[in-house]
């Protein structure tokens, strides 16, 4: 008998191996003449050379399936063991072309409204896109999904996501911790979106090696961002100078999406918003797209649409 060790890198072990290693046990049951043991992030296979080769091929196919679709079920394993992976390509009720990302724990991320689809189409055609609309319309979530898709498809080498750290009626100085701990709450929606789309171990690696970078807008000054997908979120809280600084960071082979909400400007002393100014200044430049989202695109609780409309009717 010979032995082979397969190391599982950047994989959520419980999602890939299954609860109580049931996915691996299922494979082991199909090859009773071999011994398959899972310990930590290693799978050890002992058996004859032909069987080890067959088991390795199945595990490699399962890894590719998991990396593509973000999940691995008993039925998926059964299908690959039967040698017919095409029969079980998706466990979702949408077509491949609608899907932006197959996320973690079976989440299928796609544009869900007409204007979200316009945002996806705009990002495919233009290198710079403005997505403007009220809270709950999926601006940030859709933009993050577009960027993650580009990274997975190797269209870019990194993702850079930034926000202006503007205090919305709160004071950063009174928050506990160092600068990172003070700022991280402002970036939490970004982390939440990424958690839905990238397995935890892989996301941790991406953040550690700066394949994905999340930082306050001030940290962008002086940089040239090449081969990157850049997202500026909450852009209504940029000053005109900050917006100009951000827009001039784009380097070769880069794309950018800027999201913002005209109704939630938190700048002090009624300072002019860089988002509003940039829309007026750049509206006639070829290669820049503008997508407007509205109450029809709200994908949060049903009451959010009514709340937004009530504030609009009240002129606020």
Short mmCIF file of C-alpha atoms in Angstrom, two decimals:
data_model
loop_
_atom_site.label_atom_id
_atom_site.label_comp_id
_atom_site.label_asym_id
_atom_site.label_seq_id
_atom_site.Cartn_x
_atom_site.Cartn_y
_atom_site.Cartn_z
CA UNK A 1 0.00 0.00 0.00
CA UNK A 2 1.10 3.56 -0.67
CA UNK A 3 0.10 6.79 1.06
CA UNK A 4 -0.77 10.27 -0.18
CA UNK A 5 -1.47 13.41 1.84
CA UNK A 6 -3.76 16.17 0.51
CA UNK A 7 -3.62 19.53 2.29
CA UNK A 8 -6.74 21.68 2.32
CA UNK A 9 -5.70 25.33 2.05
CA UNK A 10 -8.09 28.30 2.20
CA UNK A 11 -11.10 26.05 2.79
CA UNK A 12 -13.75 26.12 5.51
CA UNK A 13 -13.12 22.63 6.89
CA UNK A 14 -16.58 22.09 8.33
CA UNK A 15 -18.19 23.14 5.03
CA UNK A 16 -15.91 20.97 2.91
CA UNK A 17 -15.54 17.90 5.14
CA UNK A 18 -19.14 18.00 6.31
CA UNK A 19 -20.59 17.76 9.81
CA UNK A 20 -18.62 15.09 11.69
CA UNK A 21 -16.59 14.56 8.48
CA UNK A 22 -19.61 13.00 6.77
CA UNK A 23 -18.47 14.01 3.28
CA UNK A 24 -15.14 12.23 3.75
CA UNK A 25 -16.85 9.22 5.34
CA UNK A 26 -19.06 9.04 2.24
CA UNK A 27 -15.96 8.88 0.02
CA UNK A 28 -14.33 6.31 2.30
CA UNK A 29 -17.42 4.11 2.09
CA UNK A 30 -17.16 4.13 -1.71
CA UNK A 31 -13.56 2.83 -1.52
CA UNK A 32 -13.58 0.13 1.19
CA UNK A 33 -10.19 -1.25 0.11
CA UNK A 34 -8.51 2.07 0.90
CA UNK A 35 -8.14 4.04 4.13
CA UNK A 36 -9.08 7.73 4.17
CA UNK A 37 -8.40 9.74 7.32
CA UNK A 38 -9.04 13.45 7.91
CA UNK A 39 -6.99 15.26 10.55
CA UNK A 40 -7.03 19.03 10.75
CA UNK A 41 -6.55 20.37 7.23
CA UNK A 42 -4.96 17.16 5.94
CA UNK A 43 -6.54 14.14 4.28
CA UNK A 44 -4.42 10.97 4.31
CA UNK A 45 -5.15 8.26 1.77
CA UNK A 46 -3.68 4.75 1.99
CA UNK A 47 -4.33 2.19 -0.71
CA UNK A 48 -3.30 0.95 -4.11
CA UNK A 49 -1.91 3.43 -6.61
CA UNK A 50 -4.95 3.24 -8.96
CA UNK A 51 -7.42 3.85 -6.11
CA UNK A 52 -5.36 6.69 -4.64
CA UNK A 53 -5.32 8.32 -8.08
CA UNK A 54 -9.10 7.96 -8.39
CA UNK A 55 -9.74 9.31 -4.87
CA UNK A 56 -7.37 12.23 -5.50
CA UNK A 57 -9.21 13.12 -8.71
CA UNK A 58 -12.55 13.10 -6.87
CA UNK A 59 -11.22 15.27 -4.04
CA UNK A 60 -9.74 17.72 -6.54
CA UNK A 61 -13.08 17.95 -8.35
CA UNK A 62 -14.87 18.49 -5.04
CA UNK A 63 -12.40 21.23 -4.10
CA UNK A 64 -13.01 22.98 -7.43
CA UNK A 65 -16.76 22.65 -6.91
CA UNK A 66 -16.48 24.12 -3.41
CA UNK A 67 -14.30 27.02 -4.56
CA UNK A 68 -16.80 27.82 -7.32
CA UNK A 69 -20.10 27.38 -5.51
CA UNK A 70 -19.15 27.90 -1.85
CA UNK A 71 -20.83 24.73 -0.59
CA UNK A 72 -20.55 20.96 -0.68
CA UNK A 73 -23.49 18.70 0.17
CA UNK A 74 -24.08 14.96 0.44
CA UNK A 75 -25.70 15.04 -3.02
CA UNK A 76 -22.71 16.84 -4.55
CA UNK A 77 -20.34 14.17 -3.20
CA UNK A 78 -22.63 11.42 -4.49
CA UNK A 79 -22.70 12.98 -7.95
CA UNK A 80 -18.91 13.22 -8.21
CA UNK A 81 -18.49 9.68 -6.90
CA UNK A 82 -20.80 8.55 -9.69
CA UNK A 83 -18.57 10.34 -12.19
CA UNK A 84 -21.26 12.74 -13.44
CA UNK A 85 -20.49 16.25 -12.09
CA UNK A 86 -22.37 18.01 -14.88
CA UNK A 87 -25.66 16.60 -13.56
CA UNK A 88 -25.34 18.59 -10.36
CA UNK A 89 -23.70 21.86 -11.34
CA UNK A 90 -25.99 24.02 -9.24
CA UNK A 91 -28.29 23.68 -6.29
CA UNK A 92 -29.82 27.09 -6.96
CA UNK A 93 -32.96 28.30 -8.69
CA UNK A 94 -31.17 30.85 -10.87
CA UNK A 95 -29.19 30.55 -14.08
CA UNK A 96 -25.39 30.90 -14.09
CA UNK A 97 -25.57 34.19 -15.95
CA UNK A 98 -27.62 35.78 -13.16
CA UNK A 99 -25.16 34.81 -10.42
CA UNK A 100 -22.45 37.21 -9.28
CA UNK A 101 -20.90 35.01 -6.59
CA UNK A 102 -21.58 31.62 -5.06
CA UNK A 103 -21.04 32.62 -1.46
CA UNK A 104 -20.56 30.80 1.81
CA UNK A 105 -23.06 28.38 3.33
CA UNK A 106 -24.98 28.02 0.09
CA UNK A 107 -25.63 31.74 -0.43
CA UNK A 108 -26.18 32.67 -4.07
CA UNK A 109 -25.44 36.36 -4.61
CA UNK A 110 -27.08 38.01 -7.60
CA UNK A 111 -28.63 41.30 -8.65
CA UNK A 112 -32.19 41.16 -7.38
CA UNK A 113 -33.78 44.29 -8.85
CA UNK A 114 -33.81 46.06 -12.21
CA UNK A 115 -31.48 48.84 -11.07
CA UNK A 116 -29.10 46.41 -9.37
CA UNK A 117 -28.86 44.63 -12.73
CA UNK A 118 -28.14 48.02 -14.36
CA UNK A 119 -25.30 48.46 -11.87
CA UNK A 120 -23.84 45.07 -12.83
CA UNK A 121 -24.12 45.88 -16.53
CA UNK A 122 -22.59 49.32 -16.04
CA UNK A 123 -19.61 47.84 -14.17
CA UNK A 124 -19.01 45.43 -17.05
CA UNK A 125 -18.90 48.25 -19.61
CA UNK A 126 -17.35 51.20 -17.74
CA UNK A 127 -14.20 51.50 -15.65
CA UNK A 128 -15.83 54.01 -13.26
CA UNK A 129 -19.41 53.72 -12.03
CA UNK A 130 -21.41 55.86 -9.61
CA UNK A 131 -24.25 54.00 -7.82
CA UNK A 132 -26.48 56.44 -5.97
CA UNK A 133 -29.59 55.66 -3.95
CA UNK A 134 -31.18 55.47 -0.49
CA UNK A 135 -30.45 53.01 2.30
CA UNK A 136 -31.31 49.38 1.75
CA UNK A 137 -31.11 49.38 -2.06
CA UNK A 138 -28.15 46.97 -2.15
CA UNK A 139 -25.60 49.45 -3.50
CA UNK A 140 -22.72 48.35 -1.32
CA UNK A 141 -23.57 44.64 -1.29
CA UNK A 142 -23.90 44.46 -5.07
CA UNK A 143 -20.71 46.46 -5.57
CA UNK A 144 -18.76 44.14 -3.25
CA UNK A 145 -20.13 41.10 -5.14
CA UNK A 146 -19.04 42.59 -8.48
CA UNK A 147 -15.54 43.14 -7.08
CA UNK A 148 -15.32 39.63 -5.59
CA UNK A 149 -16.41 38.15 -8.93
CA UNK A 150 -13.67 40.11 -10.72
CA UNK A 151 -11.09 38.81 -8.24
CA UNK A 152 -12.27 35.20 -8.56
CA UNK A 153 -12.17 35.50 -12.36
CA UNK A 154 -8.61 36.89 -12.13
CA UNK A 155 -9.68 40.10 -13.87
CA UNK A 156 -7.93 42.05 -11.08
CA UNK A 157 -5.24 41.18 -8.55
CA UNK A 158 -6.75 42.87 -5.54
CA UNK A 159 -9.80 44.56 -4.08
CA UNK A 160 -9.53 47.86 -2.24
CA UNK A 161 -12.57 49.05 -0.29
CA UNK A 162 -12.62 52.41 1.43
CA UNK A 163 -14.97 54.72 3.31
CA UNK A 164 -14.64 58.22 4.73
CA UNK A 165 -14.56 57.91 8.52
CA UNK A 166 -17.12 60.63 9.20
CA UNK A 167 -18.83 60.77 12.58
CA UNK A 168 -22.59 60.51 12.12
CA UNK A 169 -23.59 62.34 15.27
CA UNK A 170 -21.04 60.38 17.30
CA UNK A 171 -17.52 61.12 18.45
CA UNK A 172 -14.67 58.81 17.54
CA UNK A 173 -12.57 60.16 20.38
CA UNK A 174 -14.90 58.68 22.97
CA UNK A 175 -14.80 55.19 21.45
CA UNK A 176 -12.40 52.75 23.16
CA UNK A 177 -9.30 51.26 21.50
CA UNK A 178 -6.66 52.28 19.01
CA UNK A 179 -7.33 53.90 15.63
CA UNK A 180 -8.16 50.60 13.89
CA UNK A 181 -10.61 49.64 16.65
CA UNK A 182 -12.24 53.06 16.43
CA UNK A 183 -12.63 52.91 12.64
CA UNK A 184 -13.60 49.24 12.17
CA UNK A 185 -17.26 49.80 13.18
CA UNK A 186 -17.60 52.19 10.23
CA UNK A 187 -16.31 49.43 7.94
CA UNK A 188 -18.44 46.63 9.45
CA UNK A 189 -20.98 46.51 6.57
CA UNK A 190 -18.08 45.75 4.22
CA UNK A 191 -16.83 42.88 6.38
CA UNK A 192 -20.40 41.52 6.63
CA UNK A 193 -20.75 41.46 2.84
CA UNK A 194 -17.38 39.75 2.38
CA UNK A 195 -18.29 37.16 5.04
CA UNK A 196 -21.27 36.16 2.87
CA UNK A 197 -19.14 35.76 -0.25
CA UNK A 198 -15.76 34.32 0.74
CA UNK A 199 -15.02 31.38 3.10
CA UNK A 200 -13.61 32.53 6.44
CA UNK A 201 -10.14 31.01 6.05
CA UNK A 202 -9.69 32.39 2.54
CA UNK A 203 -10.97 35.84 3.57
CA UNK A 204 -8.52 35.87 6.48
CA UNK A 205 -5.68 35.05 4.08
CA UNK A 206 -6.80 37.71 1.60
CA UNK A 207 -6.86 40.33 4.35
CA UNK A 208 -3.48 39.27 5.73
CA UNK A 209 -1.71 39.34 2.35
CA UNK A 210 -3.60 42.49 1.31
CA UNK A 211 -5.30 40.87 -1.66
CA UNK A 212 -8.34 42.52 -0.08
CA UNK A 213 -7.67 45.81 1.66
CA UNK A 214 -10.25 47.70 3.70
CA UNK A 215 -9.17 51.11 4.91
CA UNK A 216 -10.35 54.66 5.65
CA UNK A 217 -10.31 57.01 2.68
CA UNK A 218 -7.46 59.08 4.15
CA UNK A 219 -5.15 56.07 3.69
CA UNK A 220 -5.57 56.29 -0.10
CA UNK A 221 -3.70 59.58 -0.43
CA UNK A 222 -0.51 59.42 -2.50
CA UNK A 223 -1.17 55.92 -3.85
CA UNK A 224 -1.58 54.66 -7.41
CA UNK A 225 -3.91 51.66 -7.47
CA UNK A 226 -3.04 49.26 -10.31
CA UNK A 227 -4.78 46.02 -11.33
CA UNK A 228 -7.38 46.58 -8.64
CA UNK A 229 -11.12 46.80 -8.16
CA UNK A 230 -11.66 49.85 -5.97
CA UNK A 231 -14.85 50.60 -4.05
CA UNK A 232 -15.62 53.91 -2.38
CA UNK A 233 -18.61 53.50 -0.08
CA UNK A 234 -20.63 56.23 1.67
CA UNK A 235 -19.22 58.70 -0.84
CA UNK A 236 -21.76 61.36 0.14
CA UNK A 237 -19.51 61.99 3.16
CA UNK A 238 -16.44 62.90 1.11
CA UNK A 239 -15.41 66.50 0.67
CA UNK A 240 -14.78 67.73 -2.89
CA UNK A 241 -11.01 67.49 -2.32
CA UNK A 242 -11.28 63.95 -0.95
CA UNK A 243 -13.36 62.87 -3.92
CA UNK A 244 -10.88 64.35 -6.38
CA UNK A 245 -8.05 62.62 -4.51
CA UNK A 246 -9.85 59.28 -4.74
CA UNK A 247 -10.75 59.61 -8.41
CA UNK A 248 -7.13 60.30 -9.33
CA UNK A 249 -5.87 57.13 -7.58
CA UNK A 250 -6.96 54.83 -10.45
CA UNK A 251 -4.05 53.15 -12.20
CA UNK A 252 -3.76 50.85 -15.23
CA UNK A 253 -6.17 47.90 -15.40
CA UNK A 254 -8.26 49.22 -12.51
CA UNK A 255 -12.00 49.64 -12.12
CA UNK A 256 -13.94 51.58 -9.50
CA UNK A 257 -17.47 51.78 -8.13
CA UNK A 258 -18.53 54.74 -6.01
CA UNK A 259 -21.67 54.35 -3.88
CA UNK A 260 -23.54 56.99 -1.96
CA UNK A 261 -26.84 58.30 -0.63
CA UNK A 262 -27.70 61.97 -1.14
CA UNK A 263 -30.12 61.88 1.81
CA UNK A 264 -27.54 60.83 4.42
CA UNK A 265 -24.82 63.46 4.30
CA UNK A 266 -23.06 63.67 7.68
CA UNK A 267 -20.47 66.31 6.81
CA UNK A 268 -20.13 69.08 9.42
CA UNK A 269 -21.31 72.65 8.99
CA UNK A 270 -23.23 71.86 5.81
CA UNK A 271 -19.99 71.35 3.92
CA UNK A 272 -20.50 70.54 0.23
CA UNK A 273 -20.53 66.83 -0.60
CA UNK A 274 -17.84 65.58 -2.95
CA UNK A 275 -20.28 63.04 -4.35
CA UNK A 276 -22.83 65.63 -5.44
CA UNK A 277 -20.15 67.88 -6.93
CA UNK A 278 -18.46 65.02 -8.81
CA UNK A 279 -21.72 63.89 -10.43
CA UNK A 280 -22.20 67.39 -11.84
CA UNK A 281 -18.56 67.79 -12.91
CA UNK A 282 -18.11 64.35 -14.52
CA UNK A 283 -21.52 63.71 -16.06
CA UNK A 284 -20.33 64.21 -19.65
CA UNK A 285 -17.12 62.17 -19.51
CA UNK A 286 -17.15 59.07 -21.70
CA UNK A 287 -16.33 55.86 -19.80
CA UNK A 288 -18.09 56.91 -16.60
CA UNK A 289 -21.55 55.48 -15.85
CA UNK A 290 -24.18 56.68 -13.39
CA UNK A 291 -26.81 54.34 -11.94
CA UNK A 292 -29.67 55.66 -9.81
CA UNK A 293 -31.39 53.30 -7.36
CA UNK A 294 -34.64 54.12 -5.58
CA UNK A 295 -37.27 52.76 -3.20
CA UNK A 296 -38.20 50.00 -5.65
CA UNK A 297 -34.74 48.49 -5.12
CA UNK A 298 -34.99 48.21 -1.33
CA UNK A 299 -34.25 44.63 -0.31
CA UNK A 300 -34.42 45.02 3.46
CA UNK A 301 -37.55 44.75 5.62
CA UNK A 302 -40.75 45.71 3.74
CA UNK A 303 -41.20 48.71 6.05
CA UNK A 304 -37.96 50.30 4.83
CA UNK A 305 -39.58 51.24 1.51
CA UNK A 306 -42.43 52.95 3.33
CA UNK A 307 -40.03 54.72 5.68
CA UNK A 308 -37.96 56.07 2.78
CA UNK A 309 -41.08 57.27 0.98
CA UNK A 310 -42.42 58.95 4.12
CA UNK A 311 -39.20 60.93 4.56
CA UNK A 312 -39.18 61.87 0.86
CA UNK A 313 -42.78 63.08 1.09
CA UNK A 314 -41.80 65.16 4.12
CA UNK A 315 -38.96 66.72 2.13
CA UNK A 316 -36.22 65.18 4.26
#
